[in-house]
Short mmCIF file of C-alpha atoms and ligand atoms in Angstrom, two decimals:
data_model
loop_
_atom_site.label_atom_id
_atom_site.label_comp_id
_atom_site.label_asym_id
_atom_site.label_seq_id
_atom_site.Cartn_x
_atom_site.Cartn_y
_atom_site.Cartn_z
CA MET A 2 -18.98 12.64 9.95
CA GLU A 3 -21.33 10.42 7.93
CA GLY A 4 -24.57 9.69 9.76
CA GLU A 5 -23.86 12.14 12.51
CA GLY A 6 -24.51 15.82 12.98
CA VAL A 7 -26.56 18.12 10.85
CA GLN A 8 -26.00 16.10 7.64
CA SER A 9 -28.07 13.28 9.13
CA ARG A 10 -31.21 15.49 9.36
CA LYS A 11 -33.28 13.92 6.59
CA MET A 12 -35.72 16.78 6.32
CA LEU A 13 -32.87 19.23 5.67
CA ARG A 14 -31.53 16.95 2.96
CA ALA A 15 -34.94 16.93 1.27
CA LEU A 16 -35.12 20.73 1.62
CA ALA A 17 -31.72 20.95 -0.08
CA GLY A 18 -33.26 19.17 -3.07
CA GLU A 19 -32.33 15.55 -2.41
CA ARG A 20 -34.88 12.83 -3.14
CA VAL A 21 -34.70 11.06 0.21
CA ASP A 22 -36.24 7.59 0.12
CA PRO A 23 -38.29 6.91 2.19
CA PRO A 24 -39.18 10.60 2.58
CA PRO A 25 -38.81 12.36 5.94
CA VAL A 26 -42.10 12.68 7.85
CA TRP A 27 -43.61 15.21 10.24
CA LEU A 28 -47.25 16.19 10.73
CA MET A 29 -48.79 19.62 11.01
CA ARG A 30 -50.18 20.08 14.55
CA GLN A 31 -48.36 16.92 15.63
CA ALA A 32 -48.50 18.33 19.16
CA GLY A 33 -52.10 18.74 20.19
CA ARG A 34 -55.28 17.53 21.78
CA TYR A 35 -55.33 14.10 20.09
CA LEU A 36 -52.50 13.17 22.49
CA PRO A 37 -53.58 12.46 26.11
CA GLU A 38 -50.15 13.61 27.37
CA TYR A 39 -50.73 16.97 25.62
CA ARG A 40 -54.10 17.40 27.33
CA ALA A 41 -52.50 16.70 30.71
CA LEU A 42 -49.68 19.17 30.09
CA ARG A 43 -52.08 21.84 28.81
CA GLU A 44 -53.91 21.77 32.16
CA ARG A 45 -50.81 23.07 33.88
CA ALA A 46 -51.20 26.55 32.30
CA ARG A 47 -54.09 28.91 33.03
CA ASN A 48 -54.68 29.73 29.40
CA PHE A 49 -53.33 28.89 25.97
CA LEU A 50 -51.12 31.97 25.51
CA GLU A 51 -49.57 31.45 28.92
CA PHE A 52 -48.82 27.90 27.81
CA CYS A 53 -47.09 29.25 24.67
CA TYR A 54 -45.00 31.65 26.80
CA ALA A 55 -43.88 29.00 29.32
CA PRO A 56 -40.67 27.60 27.78
CA ALA A 57 -40.58 24.46 29.94
CA LEU A 58 -44.18 23.52 29.07
CA ALA A 59 -43.99 24.53 25.41
CA ALA A 60 -40.70 22.66 24.90
CA GLU A 61 -42.25 19.55 26.43
CA ALA A 62 -45.28 19.91 24.09
CA SER A 63 -42.91 20.11 21.07
CA LEU A 64 -41.06 16.99 22.19
CA GLN A 65 -44.09 14.86 23.16
CA PRO A 66 -44.87 13.63 19.63
CA LEU A 67 -41.22 12.64 19.13
CA ARG A 68 -41.16 10.68 22.38
CA ARG A 69 -44.12 8.65 21.13
CA PHE A 70 -43.48 8.44 17.35
CA ASP A 71 -40.38 8.08 15.17
CA LEU A 72 -40.90 11.44 13.41
CA ASP A 73 -38.08 13.15 11.50
CA ALA A 74 -38.77 16.64 12.80
CA ALA A 75 -40.08 18.54 15.79
CA ILE A 76 -41.95 21.81 15.34
CA LEU A 77 -41.73 24.61 17.87
CA PHE A 78 -44.84 24.63 20.04
CA SER A 79 -46.30 28.11 19.81
CA ASP A 80 -49.03 29.82 17.79
CA ILE A 81 -49.19 32.28 14.90
CA LEU A 82 -51.19 34.65 17.15
CA THR A 83 -48.31 35.35 19.54
CA VAL A 84 -47.27 38.01 16.99
CA PRO A 85 -50.42 40.16 17.35
CA ASP A 86 -50.22 39.68 21.12
CA ALA A 87 -46.61 40.92 21.06
CA LEU A 88 -47.70 43.87 18.90
CA GLY A 89 -49.94 44.91 21.80
CA ARG A 90 -53.29 43.66 20.49
CA ARG A 91 -55.52 41.71 22.89
CA VAL A 92 -55.63 37.98 21.99
CA TRP A 93 -57.48 35.26 23.87
CA PHE A 94 -58.55 31.69 23.24
CA ALA A 95 -62.14 30.96 24.15
CA ASP A 96 -62.45 27.26 24.98
CA GLY A 97 -63.79 25.31 22.03
CA GLU A 98 -64.27 28.48 19.95
CA GLY A 99 -60.79 29.22 18.63
CA PRO A 100 -58.85 32.45 18.85
CA ARG A 101 -60.38 35.89 19.43
CA LEU A 102 -58.82 39.34 19.11
CA ASP A 103 -60.07 42.92 19.49
CA PRO A 104 -60.82 43.68 15.82
CA LEU A 105 -58.88 46.56 14.26
CA ILE A 106 -61.76 47.31 11.87
CA ALA A 107 -63.87 48.50 14.82
CA GLU A 108 -61.32 51.22 15.57
CA ALA A 109 -60.91 54.64 13.97
CA ARG A 110 -57.14 54.64 14.41
CA TRP A 111 -55.17 51.40 14.26
CA ARG A 112 -52.49 51.13 16.91
CA PHE A 113 -49.82 48.51 17.33
CA ASP A 114 -46.32 48.55 18.76
CA GLU A 115 -42.93 48.73 17.06
CA PRO A 116 -41.62 45.47 15.55
CA VAL A 117 -38.36 45.57 17.52
CA ARG A 118 -40.20 45.93 20.84
CA ALA A 119 -42.75 43.30 19.86
CA VAL A 120 -40.07 40.73 19.13
CA GLN A 121 -38.47 41.31 22.54
CA ARG A 122 -41.77 40.19 24.07
CA LEU A 123 -41.45 36.94 22.13
CA SER A 124 -38.19 35.98 23.85
CA PRO A 125 -39.90 33.13 25.81
CA VAL A 126 -40.75 31.55 22.44
CA HIS A 127 -37.11 31.82 21.38
CA GLU A 128 -36.10 30.23 24.67
CA THR A 129 -38.48 27.34 23.87
CA VAL A 130 -36.61 26.77 20.60
CA GLU A 131 -33.31 26.63 22.48
CA ARG A 132 -34.69 24.12 24.97
CA VAL A 133 -36.16 21.86 22.27
CA ARG A 134 -32.93 21.88 20.26
CA SER A 135 -30.89 20.95 23.33
CA GLU A 136 -33.12 17.94 24.06
CA LEU A 137 -33.77 16.84 20.48
CA ALA A 138 -31.65 14.05 18.98
CA VAL A 139 -28.96 15.36 16.64
CA ASP A 140 -30.46 13.60 13.60
CA ARG A 141 -33.89 15.29 14.00
CA THR A 142 -34.78 18.57 12.33
CA LEU A 143 -36.28 21.46 14.32
CA ILE A 144 -38.85 23.60 12.51
CA GLY A 145 -39.53 27.20 13.50
CA PHE A 146 -42.62 28.96 12.19
CA ALA A 147 -44.85 32.00 11.96
CA GLY A 148 -48.06 32.94 10.21
CA GLY A 149 -47.92 34.66 6.83
CA PRO A 150 -48.49 38.44 7.08
CA TRP A 151 -51.91 38.30 5.37
CA THR A 152 -53.13 35.38 7.52
CA VAL A 153 -52.17 37.12 10.75
CA ALA A 154 -53.63 40.38 9.42
CA THR A 155 -57.01 38.69 8.85
CA TYR A 156 -57.20 37.74 12.53
CA MET A 157 -56.12 41.23 13.60
CA LEU A 158 -58.55 42.96 11.26
CA GLN A 159 -61.70 41.01 11.99
CA GLY A 160 -60.88 39.50 15.35
CA GLU A 161 -61.33 35.83 14.44
CA GLY A 162 -60.59 33.22 11.79
CA GLY A 163 -63.15 31.71 9.46
CA ALA A 164 -64.72 33.85 6.72
CA LYS A 165 -62.36 36.67 5.76
CA ASP A 166 -65.11 38.87 4.30
CA ARG A 167 -64.61 41.75 6.68
CA ALA A 168 -60.81 41.61 6.35
CA ARG A 169 -61.15 41.81 2.53
CA ARG A 170 -63.61 44.66 2.81
CA ALA A 171 -61.03 46.55 4.88
CA VAL A 172 -58.52 46.07 2.05
CA TYR A 173 -60.85 47.94 -0.32
CA GLU A 174 -61.97 50.55 2.19
CA ARG A 175 -58.78 51.23 4.14
CA GLY A 176 -56.06 50.05 1.76
CA ASP A 177 -53.28 52.35 3.00
CA GLU A 178 -53.77 51.27 6.59
CA VAL A 179 -53.86 47.58 5.61
CA GLY A 180 -50.58 48.18 3.75
CA GLU A 181 -49.03 49.62 6.91
CA LEU A 182 -50.32 46.70 8.94
CA LEU A 183 -48.84 44.17 6.47
CA ALA A 184 -45.50 46.02 6.54
CA ALA A 185 -45.40 45.95 10.36
CA LEU A 186 -46.32 42.26 10.39
CA THR A 187 -43.71 41.41 7.76
CA GLU A 188 -40.94 43.11 9.71
CA THR A 189 -42.02 41.63 13.06
CA THR A 190 -42.32 38.18 11.50
CA ALA A 191 -38.86 38.42 9.89
CA LEU A 192 -37.27 39.41 13.22
CA HIS A 193 -39.22 36.67 15.04
CA LEU A 194 -38.15 33.97 12.55
CA ALA A 195 -34.54 35.20 12.57
CA ALA A 196 -34.52 34.91 16.38
CA GLN A 197 -35.87 31.35 16.09
CA THR A 198 -33.02 30.32 13.76
CA LYS A 199 -30.52 31.99 16.10
CA ALA A 200 -31.99 29.88 18.92
CA GLY A 201 -31.55 26.67 16.92
CA ALA A 202 -34.37 26.24 14.38
CA ASP A 203 -33.02 24.44 11.28
CA CYS A 204 -35.73 25.51 8.85
CA LEU A 205 -38.83 27.69 8.89
CA GLN A 206 -42.44 27.32 7.81
CA VAL A 207 -44.68 30.26 6.94
CA PHE A 208 -48.35 29.30 7.45
CA GLU A 209 -50.45 31.28 4.99
CA SER A 210 -53.57 29.46 6.13
CA TRP A 211 -55.97 32.09 4.79
CA ALA A 212 -54.53 32.35 1.27
CA GLU A 213 -57.86 31.05 -0.01
CA GLY A 214 -60.65 32.90 -1.75
CA LEU A 215 -58.69 35.96 -2.86
CA PRO A 216 -59.51 37.58 -6.20
CA GLN A 217 -56.61 37.49 -8.68
CA ALA A 218 -55.98 41.21 -8.23
CA LEU A 219 -55.45 40.83 -4.46
CA PHE A 220 -53.29 37.70 -4.30
CA GLU A 221 -50.17 39.60 -5.44
CA PRO A 222 -50.39 42.56 -3.00
CA LEU A 223 -51.71 40.58 0.00
CA VAL A 224 -49.83 37.28 -0.25
CA ILE A 225 -46.99 37.33 -2.80
CA ALA A 226 -45.47 40.76 -2.16
CA PRO A 227 -45.39 40.52 1.67
CA THR A 228 -43.97 36.96 1.49
CA ARG A 229 -41.29 38.05 -0.99
CA ARG A 230 -40.37 40.91 1.35
CA LEU A 231 -40.36 38.54 4.33
CA VAL A 232 -37.98 36.09 2.64
CA SER A 233 -35.65 38.81 1.37
CA ARG A 234 -35.61 40.47 4.80
CA LEU A 235 -34.67 37.11 6.36
CA ARG A 236 -31.76 36.78 3.92
CA GLU A 237 -30.74 40.38 4.69
CA LEU A 238 -30.69 39.44 8.38
CA GLY A 239 -28.26 36.63 7.53
CA VAL A 240 -30.74 33.76 7.90
CA GLN A 241 -29.73 30.84 5.69
CA ALA A 242 -32.32 28.32 6.92
CA PRO A 243 -34.65 27.06 4.17
CA VAL A 244 -38.16 28.50 4.19
CA ILE A 245 -41.25 26.38 3.46
CA GLY A 246 -44.32 28.30 2.32
CA PHE A 247 -47.86 26.98 2.92
CA PRO A 248 -50.31 28.96 0.77
CA ARG A 249 -53.30 26.92 1.92
CA ALA A 250 -56.20 26.52 -0.49
CA ALA A 251 -54.84 28.98 -3.06
CA THR A 252 -55.60 28.05 -6.69
CA SER A 253 -52.93 26.13 -8.61
CA GLU A 254 -52.13 29.25 -10.68
CA GLN A 255 -51.67 31.18 -7.44
CA ILE A 256 -49.51 28.45 -5.90
CA GLU A 257 -47.35 28.45 -9.03
CA ALA A 258 -46.89 32.24 -8.83
CA TYR A 259 -46.15 31.95 -5.10
CA ALA A 260 -43.47 29.32 -5.79
CA ARG A 261 -41.84 31.38 -8.54
CA GLU A 262 -42.05 34.86 -7.09
CA THR A 263 -41.70 34.78 -3.30
CA GLY A 264 -38.28 33.19 -2.87
CA VAL A 265 -39.51 30.35 -0.61
CA ASP A 266 -37.35 27.24 -0.88
CA ALA A 267 -40.12 24.66 -0.61
CA LEU A 268 -43.89 24.39 -0.91
CA SER A 269 -46.29 22.78 1.54
CA LEU A 270 -49.42 21.62 -0.30
CA ASP A 271 -52.90 21.53 1.22
CA THR A 272 -55.16 18.48 1.00
CA ALA A 273 -56.81 19.52 -2.28
CA ALA A 274 -53.61 20.33 -4.20
CA SER A 275 -52.03 17.96 -6.74
CA ALA A 276 -48.26 17.58 -6.42
CA SER A 277 -47.90 15.93 -9.83
CA SER A 278 -49.73 18.68 -11.71
CA LEU A 279 -47.86 21.40 -9.79
CA ARG A 280 -44.59 19.65 -10.61
CA ALA A 281 -45.54 19.80 -14.28
CA ARG A 282 -45.87 23.58 -13.88
CA ILE A 283 -42.92 24.46 -11.67
CA GLY A 284 -40.43 21.65 -12.27
CA SER A 285 -38.99 18.71 -10.40
CA THR A 286 -36.41 20.45 -8.22
CA THR A 287 -38.64 22.37 -5.77
CA PRO A 288 -39.05 20.35 -2.56
CA MET A 289 -42.73 19.73 -1.83
CA GLN A 290 -44.38 18.79 1.43
CA GLY A 291 -47.76 17.18 1.99
CA ASN A 292 -50.55 16.34 1.71
CA LEU A 293 -52.47 13.41 3.24
CA ASP A 294 -56.05 14.19 4.25
CA PRO A 295 -55.95 14.65 8.08
CA GLN A 296 -59.33 12.87 8.29
CA LEU A 297 -57.52 9.63 7.40
CA LEU A 298 -55.83 9.76 10.82
CA VAL A 299 -59.31 9.59 12.32
CA VAL A 300 -60.55 6.83 9.99
CA GLY A 301 -57.45 4.57 9.71
CA GLY A 302 -57.61 1.12 8.07
CA THR A 303 -57.71 0.59 4.32
CA PRO A 304 -58.58 4.22 3.45
CA LEU A 305 -55.45 5.37 5.34
CA GLU A 306 -53.33 2.79 3.54
CA GLN A 307 -54.66 3.85 0.13
CA GLY A 308 -54.27 7.52 0.99
CA VAL A 309 -50.62 7.14 2.02
CA ARG A 310 -49.77 5.23 -1.17
CA GLN A 311 -51.57 7.82 -3.27
CA VAL A 312 -49.57 10.66 -1.69
CA LEU A 313 -46.28 8.79 -2.19
CA ARG A 314 -47.13 8.30 -5.88
CA ASP A 315 -48.30 11.86 -6.39
CA PHE A 316 -45.11 13.38 -4.91
CA ALA A 317 -42.67 10.88 -6.48
CA GLY A 318 -41.50 13.33 -9.17
CA GLY A 319 -39.19 15.34 -6.90
CA PRO A 320 -37.95 15.91 -3.33
CA HIS A 321 -40.77 15.12 -0.89
CA ILE A 322 -41.40 15.67 2.81
CA PHE A 323 -44.35 13.54 3.87
CA ASN A 324 -46.98 15.51 5.80
CA LEU A 325 -50.69 16.15 6.05
CA GLY A 326 -52.56 18.66 3.90
CA HIS A 327 -53.60 20.54 7.07
CA GLY A 328 -53.36 20.07 10.84
CA ILE A 329 -54.21 16.89 12.76
CA THR A 330 -57.67 17.10 14.29
CA PRO A 331 -58.40 16.37 17.98
CA GLU A 332 -60.33 13.20 16.92
CA ALA A 333 -57.23 11.61 15.28
CA LYS A 334 -56.17 8.28 16.79
CA PRO A 335 -52.53 8.09 17.87
CA GLU A 336 -52.27 4.47 16.66
CA ASN A 337 -53.06 5.68 13.13
CA VAL A 338 -49.92 7.84 13.26
CA ASP A 339 -47.90 4.67 13.93
CA THR A 340 -49.58 3.01 10.96
CA LEU A 341 -48.83 6.03 8.75
CA LEU A 342 -45.12 5.91 9.68
CA ARG A 343 -44.96 2.19 8.97
CA LEU A 344 -46.68 2.61 5.58
CA VAL A 345 -44.39 5.47 4.49
CA ARG A 346 -41.27 3.52 5.43
CA GLU A 347 -42.13 -0.03 4.31
CA ARG A 348 -40.62 -1.10 1.00
O1 1CP B 417 -54.93 23.73 23.60
C1 1CP B 417 -55.22 23.58 22.40
O2 1CP B 417 -55.25 22.44 21.92
C2 1CP B 417 -55.55 24.75 21.53
C3 1CP B 417 -55.44 24.41 20.10
C4 1CP B 417 -54.19 24.98 19.47
C5 1CP B 417 -52.93 24.37 19.31
C6 1CP B 417 -52.51 22.98 19.71
C7 1CP B 417 -54.10 26.27 18.96
C8 1CP B 417 -55.15 27.31 18.97
N1 1CP B 417 -52.81 26.46 18.49
C9 1CP B 417 -52.07 25.32 18.67
C10 1CP B 417 -50.64 25.13 18.36
C11 1CP B 417 -50.18 25.51 17.01
N2 1CP B 417 -50.75 26.43 16.17
C12 1CP B 417 -49.01 25.02 16.40
C13 1CP B 417 -48.05 24.09 17.14
C14 1CP B 417 -47.14 23.19 16.53
C15 1CP B 417 -47.70 21.94 15.87
O3 1CP B 417 -47.99 21.98 14.67
O4 1CP B 417 -47.72 20.88 16.53
C16 1CP B 417 -48.93 25.61 15.12
C17 1CP B 417 -47.89 25.38 14.03
C18 1CP B 417 -50.03 26.50 15.00
C19 1CP B 417 -50.27 27.37 13.84
C20 1CP B 417 -51.58 28.04 13.67
N3 1CP B 417 -52.39 28.62 14.62
C21 1CP B 417 -52.19 28.23 12.41
C22 1CP B 417 -51.58 27.82 11.11
C23 1CP B 417 -51.79 26.39 10.80
C24 1CP B 417 -53.20 26.02 10.44
O5 1CP B 417 -53.79 25.24 11.19
O6 1CP B 417 -53.69 26.49 9.40
C25 1CP B 417 -53.40 28.92 12.61
C26 1CP B 417 -54.42 29.34 11.55
C27 1CP B 417 -53.51 29.16 14.02
C28 1CP B 417 -54.60 29.88 14.71
C29 1CP B 417 -55.20 28.98 15.70
N4 1CP B 417 -54.71 28.77 16.96
C30 1CP B 417 -55.45 27.82 17.61
C31 1CP B 417 -56.44 27.37 16.71
C32 1CP B 417 -57.47 26.33 17.04
C33 1CP B 417 -56.27 28.08 15.51
C34 1CP B 417 -57.08 27.93 14.23
C35 1CP B 417 -58.50 28.31 14.45
C36 1CP B 417 -59.14 29.07 13.35
O7 1CP B 417 -59.09 30.32 13.35
O8 1CP B 417 -59.72 28.40 12.48
#
């Protein structure tokens, strides 16, 4: 029926190639510390991973931004580092320092569990998806996600985010083992994403947050090939949901190759990328998401207004999902999100 059911999910229409006007909007890290209600909820779990594995709390965190703002989509509340945890690696979140893991590169023999067993451990995350879908309005899209294999591998290899120097060194020094790690991550991630769609996720985003700084010779084996395998494995598993790829801070040549060769259905662009010049390279039909500077949600005012208009102009050549170029920061002001929504939708 017109206006009801799945057809009314604007983000899915944009992902199917429709130029929806005004574009659907969601914001990376829309659930998070900039919201006082998130900070209160977060205190109810002993640590961050426990929070991610508590379906009632995680579902509430996913829904909080939609209770406050008229966003077109909810994103599962979880983290990309649940996958290494499920693979049996130790993961913890030091307050104010970001994630930490026991680094594989310090070990003579790399051990991690079987993908099928790992994904069973992620069942609380899949239950969160089910809970969010059951509470989410029928016209809102639900996004499932995981980290890209290389991005998650960098955390597993060197034990933290930031500079990937030691992870890259491992690629040169222990290439076969890195290949096995990427294969295990690709399979686990495919099973994890398939379970999310089975639980009710409408579309999927693959966060390749550490696609940056790779030499040309490594982008293909570390980013493109594992992503292509991930997407084809998803299709083999019967998953039809569209997949958005986010190759953050890759060069425009690399983003173009990623768009052409991995099989992703849509591209999420980071803050520095230019939608109009990428459109000139890869055509007007690929849905593109992005890419307002998250700092503008801290600053607000005229710079925010100019930034929103600039993004709308830059993405006007094809299907667009309005988003940030990277996650919201804890300093963002919630009232600036209201302003952003008003600016995107006013005509
Ligand atoms: O309690 C807290 O506020 C801890 C901060 C936090 C939050 C809110 C972390 C730790 N993870 C999350 C949730 C999260 N992580 C979501 C939830 C859904 C939403 O968007 O609202 C998502 C999609 C992620 C994905 C994620 N985690 C990425 C990819 C996106 C990106 O930012 O590039 C990455 C790289 C991570 C690792 C991670 N987990 C947490 C932090 C602070 C980080 C990044 C730190 C780093 O290594 O630089």
